[in-house]
PDB file of C-alpha atoms in Angstrom:
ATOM      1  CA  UNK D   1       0.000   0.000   0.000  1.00 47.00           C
ATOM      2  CA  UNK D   2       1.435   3.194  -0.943  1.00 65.00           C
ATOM      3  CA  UNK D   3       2.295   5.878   1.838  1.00 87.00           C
ATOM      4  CA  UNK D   4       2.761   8.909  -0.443  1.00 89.00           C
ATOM      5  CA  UNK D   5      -0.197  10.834   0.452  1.00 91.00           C
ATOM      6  CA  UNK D   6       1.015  10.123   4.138  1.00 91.00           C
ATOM      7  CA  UNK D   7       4.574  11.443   3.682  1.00 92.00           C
ATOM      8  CA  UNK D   8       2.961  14.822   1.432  1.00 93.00           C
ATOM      9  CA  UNK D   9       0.958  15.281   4.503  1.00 93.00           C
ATOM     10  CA  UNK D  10       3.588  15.206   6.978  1.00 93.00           C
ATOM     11  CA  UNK D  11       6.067  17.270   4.536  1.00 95.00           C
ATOM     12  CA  UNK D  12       3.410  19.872   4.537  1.00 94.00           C
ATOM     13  CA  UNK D  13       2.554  20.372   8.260  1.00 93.00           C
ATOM     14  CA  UNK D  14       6.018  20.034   9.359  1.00 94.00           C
ATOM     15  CA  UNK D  15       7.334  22.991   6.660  1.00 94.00           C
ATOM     16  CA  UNK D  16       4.164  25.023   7.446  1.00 93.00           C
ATOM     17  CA  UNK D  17       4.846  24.974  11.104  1.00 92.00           C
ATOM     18  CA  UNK D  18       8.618  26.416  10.047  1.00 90.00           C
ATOM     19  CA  UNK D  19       7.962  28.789   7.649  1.00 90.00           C
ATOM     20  CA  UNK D  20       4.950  31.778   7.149  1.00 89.00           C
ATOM     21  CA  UNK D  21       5.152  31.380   3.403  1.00 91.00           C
ATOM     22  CA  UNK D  22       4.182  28.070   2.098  1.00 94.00           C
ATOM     23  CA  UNK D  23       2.857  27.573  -1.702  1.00 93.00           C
ATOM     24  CA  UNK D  24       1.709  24.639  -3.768  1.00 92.00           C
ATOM     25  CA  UNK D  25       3.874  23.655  -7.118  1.00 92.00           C
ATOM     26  CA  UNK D  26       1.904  22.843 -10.237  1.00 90.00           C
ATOM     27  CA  UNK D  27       2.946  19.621  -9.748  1.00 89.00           C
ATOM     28  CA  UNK D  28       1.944  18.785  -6.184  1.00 89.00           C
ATOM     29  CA  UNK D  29       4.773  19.980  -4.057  1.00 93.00           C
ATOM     30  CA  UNK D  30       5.598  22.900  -1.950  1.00 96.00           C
ATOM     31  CA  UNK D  31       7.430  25.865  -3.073  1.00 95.00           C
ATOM     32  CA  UNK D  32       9.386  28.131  -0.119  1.00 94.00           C
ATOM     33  CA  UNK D  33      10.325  31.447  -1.097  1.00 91.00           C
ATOM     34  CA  UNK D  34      13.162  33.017   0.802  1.00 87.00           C
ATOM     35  CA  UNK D  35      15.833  35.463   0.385  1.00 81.00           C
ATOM     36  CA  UNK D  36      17.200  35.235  -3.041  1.00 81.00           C
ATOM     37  CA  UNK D  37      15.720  32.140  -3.782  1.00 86.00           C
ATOM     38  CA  UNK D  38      12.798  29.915  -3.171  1.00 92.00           C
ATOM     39  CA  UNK D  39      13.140  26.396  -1.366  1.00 95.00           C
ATOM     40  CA  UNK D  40      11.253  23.658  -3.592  1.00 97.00           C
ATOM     41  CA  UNK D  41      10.143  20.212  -2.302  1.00 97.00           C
ATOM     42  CA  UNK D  42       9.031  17.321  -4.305  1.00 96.00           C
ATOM     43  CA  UNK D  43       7.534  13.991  -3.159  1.00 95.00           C
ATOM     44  CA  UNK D  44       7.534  10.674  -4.942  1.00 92.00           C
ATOM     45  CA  UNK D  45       7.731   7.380  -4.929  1.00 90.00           C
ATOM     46  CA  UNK D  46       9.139   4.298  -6.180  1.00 81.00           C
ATOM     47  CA  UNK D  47       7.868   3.323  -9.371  1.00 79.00           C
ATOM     48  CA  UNK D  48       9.362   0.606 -10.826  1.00 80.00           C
ATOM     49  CA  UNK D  49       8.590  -2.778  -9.905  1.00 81.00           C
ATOM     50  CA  UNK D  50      12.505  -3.946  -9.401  1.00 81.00           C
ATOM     51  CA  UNK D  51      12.762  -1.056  -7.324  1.00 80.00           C
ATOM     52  CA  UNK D  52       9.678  -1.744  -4.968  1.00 74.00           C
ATOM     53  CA  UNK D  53      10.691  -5.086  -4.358  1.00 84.00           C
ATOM     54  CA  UNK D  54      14.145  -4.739  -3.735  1.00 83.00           C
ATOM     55  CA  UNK D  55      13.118  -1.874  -1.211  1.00 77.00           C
ATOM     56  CA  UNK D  56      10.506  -4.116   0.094  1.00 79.00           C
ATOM     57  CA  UNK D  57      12.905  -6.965   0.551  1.00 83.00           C
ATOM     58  CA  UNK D  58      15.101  -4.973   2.405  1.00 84.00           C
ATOM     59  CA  UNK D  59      12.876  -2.429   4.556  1.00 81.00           C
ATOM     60  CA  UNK D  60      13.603   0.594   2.470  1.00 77.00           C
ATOM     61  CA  UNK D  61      11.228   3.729   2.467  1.00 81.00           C
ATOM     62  CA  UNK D  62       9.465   3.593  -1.033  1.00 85.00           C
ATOM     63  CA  UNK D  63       8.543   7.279  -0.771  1.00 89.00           C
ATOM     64  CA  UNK D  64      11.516   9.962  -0.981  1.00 92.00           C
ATOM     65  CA  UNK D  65      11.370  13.995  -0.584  1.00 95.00           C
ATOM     66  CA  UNK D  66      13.889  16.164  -2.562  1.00 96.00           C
ATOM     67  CA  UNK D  67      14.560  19.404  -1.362  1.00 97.00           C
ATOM     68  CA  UNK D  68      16.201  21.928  -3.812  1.00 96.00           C
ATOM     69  CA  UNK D  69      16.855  25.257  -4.652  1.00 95.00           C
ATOM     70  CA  UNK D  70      17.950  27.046  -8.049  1.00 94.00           C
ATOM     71  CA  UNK D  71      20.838  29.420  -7.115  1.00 93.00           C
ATOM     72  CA  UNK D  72      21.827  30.525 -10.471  1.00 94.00           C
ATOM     73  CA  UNK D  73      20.060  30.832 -13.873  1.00 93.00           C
ATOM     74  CA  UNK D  74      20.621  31.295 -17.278  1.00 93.00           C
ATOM     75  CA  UNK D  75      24.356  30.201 -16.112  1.00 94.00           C
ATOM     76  CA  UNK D  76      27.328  29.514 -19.255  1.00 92.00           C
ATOM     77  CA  UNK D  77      28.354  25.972 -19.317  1.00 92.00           C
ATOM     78  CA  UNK D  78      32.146  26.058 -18.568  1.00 93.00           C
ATOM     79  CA  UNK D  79      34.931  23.476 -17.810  1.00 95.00           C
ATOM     80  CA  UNK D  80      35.903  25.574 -14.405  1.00 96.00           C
ATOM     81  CA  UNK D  81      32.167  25.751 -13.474  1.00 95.00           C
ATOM     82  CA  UNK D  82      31.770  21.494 -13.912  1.00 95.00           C
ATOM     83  CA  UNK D  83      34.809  21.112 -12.442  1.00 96.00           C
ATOM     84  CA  UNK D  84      33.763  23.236  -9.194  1.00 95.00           C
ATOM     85  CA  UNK D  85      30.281  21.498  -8.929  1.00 95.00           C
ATOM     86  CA  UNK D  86      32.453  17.757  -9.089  1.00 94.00           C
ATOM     87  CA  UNK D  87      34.706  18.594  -6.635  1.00 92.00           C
ATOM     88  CA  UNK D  88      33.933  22.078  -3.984  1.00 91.00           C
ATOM     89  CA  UNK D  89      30.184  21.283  -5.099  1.00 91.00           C
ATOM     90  CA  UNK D  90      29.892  17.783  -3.632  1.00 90.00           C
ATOM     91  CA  UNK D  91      31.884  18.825  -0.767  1.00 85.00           C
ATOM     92  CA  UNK D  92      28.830  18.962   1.792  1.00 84.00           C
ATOM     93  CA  UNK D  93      27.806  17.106   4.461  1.00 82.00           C
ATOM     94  CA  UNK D  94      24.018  16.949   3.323  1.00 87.00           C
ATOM     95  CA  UNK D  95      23.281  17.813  -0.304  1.00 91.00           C
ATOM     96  CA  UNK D  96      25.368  18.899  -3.373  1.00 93.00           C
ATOM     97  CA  UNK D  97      25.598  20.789  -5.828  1.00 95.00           C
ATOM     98  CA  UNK D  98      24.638  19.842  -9.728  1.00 94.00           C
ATOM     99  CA  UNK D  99      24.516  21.295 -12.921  1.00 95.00           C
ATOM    100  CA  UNK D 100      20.771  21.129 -14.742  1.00 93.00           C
ATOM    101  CA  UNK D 101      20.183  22.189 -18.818  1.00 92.00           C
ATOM    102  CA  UNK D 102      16.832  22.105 -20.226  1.00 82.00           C
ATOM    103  CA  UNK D 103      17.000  22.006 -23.967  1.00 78.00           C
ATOM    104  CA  UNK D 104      12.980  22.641 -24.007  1.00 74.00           C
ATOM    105  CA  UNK D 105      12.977  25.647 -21.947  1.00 66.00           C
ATOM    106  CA  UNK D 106      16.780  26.915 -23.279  1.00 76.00           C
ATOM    107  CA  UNK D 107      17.343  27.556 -19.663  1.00 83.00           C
ATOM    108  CA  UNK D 108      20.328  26.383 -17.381  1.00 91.00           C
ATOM    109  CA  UNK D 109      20.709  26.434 -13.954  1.00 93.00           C
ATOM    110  CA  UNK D 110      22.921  25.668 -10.580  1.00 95.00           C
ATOM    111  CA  UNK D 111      20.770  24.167  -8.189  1.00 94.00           C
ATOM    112  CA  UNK D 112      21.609  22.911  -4.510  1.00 95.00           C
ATOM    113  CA  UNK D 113      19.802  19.240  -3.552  1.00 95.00           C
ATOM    114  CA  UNK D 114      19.076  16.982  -0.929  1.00 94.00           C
ATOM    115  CA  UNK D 115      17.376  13.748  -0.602  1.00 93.00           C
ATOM    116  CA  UNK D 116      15.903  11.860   2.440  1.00 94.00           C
ATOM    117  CA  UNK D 117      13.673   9.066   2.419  1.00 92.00           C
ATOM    118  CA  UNK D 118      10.145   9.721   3.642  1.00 90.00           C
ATOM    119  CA  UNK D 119       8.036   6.553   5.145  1.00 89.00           C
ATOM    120  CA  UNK D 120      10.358   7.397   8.212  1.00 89.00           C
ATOM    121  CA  UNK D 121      10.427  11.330   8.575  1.00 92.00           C
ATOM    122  CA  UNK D 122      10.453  13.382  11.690  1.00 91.00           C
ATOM    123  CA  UNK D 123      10.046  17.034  11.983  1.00 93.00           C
ATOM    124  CA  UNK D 124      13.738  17.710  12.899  1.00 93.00           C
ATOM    125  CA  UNK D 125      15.259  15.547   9.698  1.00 93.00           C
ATOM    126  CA  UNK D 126      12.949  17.540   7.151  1.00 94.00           C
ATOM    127  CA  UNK D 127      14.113  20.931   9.160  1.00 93.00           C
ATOM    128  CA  UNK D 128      17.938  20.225   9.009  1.00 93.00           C
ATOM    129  CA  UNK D 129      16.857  19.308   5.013  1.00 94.00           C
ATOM    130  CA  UNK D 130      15.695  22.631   4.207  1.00 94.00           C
ATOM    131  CA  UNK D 131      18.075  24.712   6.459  1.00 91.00           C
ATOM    132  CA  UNK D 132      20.688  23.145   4.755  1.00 92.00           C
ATOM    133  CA  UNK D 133      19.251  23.896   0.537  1.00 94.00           C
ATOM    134  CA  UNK D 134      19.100  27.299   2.373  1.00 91.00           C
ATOM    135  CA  UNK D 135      22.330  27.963   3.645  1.00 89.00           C
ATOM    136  CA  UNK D 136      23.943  26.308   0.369  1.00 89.00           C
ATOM    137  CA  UNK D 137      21.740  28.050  -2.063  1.00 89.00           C
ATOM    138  CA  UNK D 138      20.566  31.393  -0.291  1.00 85.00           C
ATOM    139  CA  UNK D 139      23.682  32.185   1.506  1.00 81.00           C
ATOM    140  CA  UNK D 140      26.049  31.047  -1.284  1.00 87.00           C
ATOM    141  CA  UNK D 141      24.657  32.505  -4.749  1.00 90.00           C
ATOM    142  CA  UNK D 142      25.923  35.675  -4.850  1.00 90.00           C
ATOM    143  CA  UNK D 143      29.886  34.117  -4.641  1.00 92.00           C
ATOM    144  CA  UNK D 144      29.243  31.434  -6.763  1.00 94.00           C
ATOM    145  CA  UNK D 145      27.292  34.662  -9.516  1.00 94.00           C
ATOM    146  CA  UNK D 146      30.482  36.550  -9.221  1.00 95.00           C
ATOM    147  CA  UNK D 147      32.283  33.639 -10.008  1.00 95.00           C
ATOM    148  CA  UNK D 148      30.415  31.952 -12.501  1.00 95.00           C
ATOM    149  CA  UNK D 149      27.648  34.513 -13.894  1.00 94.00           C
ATOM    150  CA  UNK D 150      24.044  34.335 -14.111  1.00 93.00           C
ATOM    151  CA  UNK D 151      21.267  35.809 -12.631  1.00 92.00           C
ATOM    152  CA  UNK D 152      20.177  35.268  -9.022  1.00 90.00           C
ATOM    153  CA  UNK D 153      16.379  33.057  -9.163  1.00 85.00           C
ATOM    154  CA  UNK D 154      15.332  35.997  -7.765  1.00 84.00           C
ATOM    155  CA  UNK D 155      16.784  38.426 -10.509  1.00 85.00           C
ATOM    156  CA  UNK D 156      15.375  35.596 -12.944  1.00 83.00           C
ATOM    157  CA  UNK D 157      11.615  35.771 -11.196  1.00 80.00           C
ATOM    158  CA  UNK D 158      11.532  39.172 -11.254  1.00 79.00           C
ATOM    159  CA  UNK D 159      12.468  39.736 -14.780  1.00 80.00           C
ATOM    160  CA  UNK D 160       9.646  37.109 -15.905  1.00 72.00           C
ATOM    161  CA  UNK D 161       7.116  39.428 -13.996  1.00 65.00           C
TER     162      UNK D 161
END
């Protein structure tokens, strides 16, 4: 039996009791704006049927909650900038760094992740989730601009306005 709609429930009583400013996704999850940037979460689950019963077999959550944040936009692909998100990017003790080019939308971005499983969540494990996007994504994009280019996702937002 699936737990998703368990997990999204959890997700978004334990975010809404950290944060004034809670919004729904088009797709279903939760969308966090602070600072510079805006906090996204997503919710899934397993879907393949190798998957399920391997995690089945070996009492692993089938539901998982990604946390992310864009920190730059619209950012030129570059060997220094790859080379920076393989090594200083994964250098984290929750979450990392990654590089992500939509063809579709001509857009590229930086964007900071983490992943946790969610049939087991507690409050405190979703909180040090999102602290940490925050830190890595609010508190670092305006280096890693100066560095690399781009705009800030707020710049971005408010130029789509």
């Amino acid at each position: 039996m699936s737990n998703l709609l368990v997990v999204k429930d959890k997700v978004q009583r334990y975010v809404s009791e950290l944060f004034d400013h809670v919004g729904l996704t088009d797709e279903g999850g939760l969308r966090i704006p602070i600072g510079s940037t805006t906090i996204f979460i997503s919710i899934g689950e397993s879907e393949d049927e190798e998957t399920i019963s391997f995690n089945k077999e070996h009492d692993i959550s089938q539901t998982w909650i990604r946390v992310y944040a864009p920190v730059l936009i619209m950012v030129k692909p570059s060997n220094e900038l790859f080379k920076w998100i393989a090594i200083e990017g994964q250098h984290r003790d929750y979450g990392g760094y990654r590089f992500v080019a939509d063809e579709k939308e001509e857009m590229t971005l930086i964007e900071f992740s983490y992943s946790l499983p969610g049939d087991s969540l507690d409050p405190g494990e979703l909180k040090n989730a999102v602290l940490s996007v925050l830190f890595a994504s609010d508190g670092q994009d305006e280096e890693l601009q100066k560095k690399f280019g781009g705009k800030l996702f707020e710049e971005f937002q408010n130029e789509k306005k």
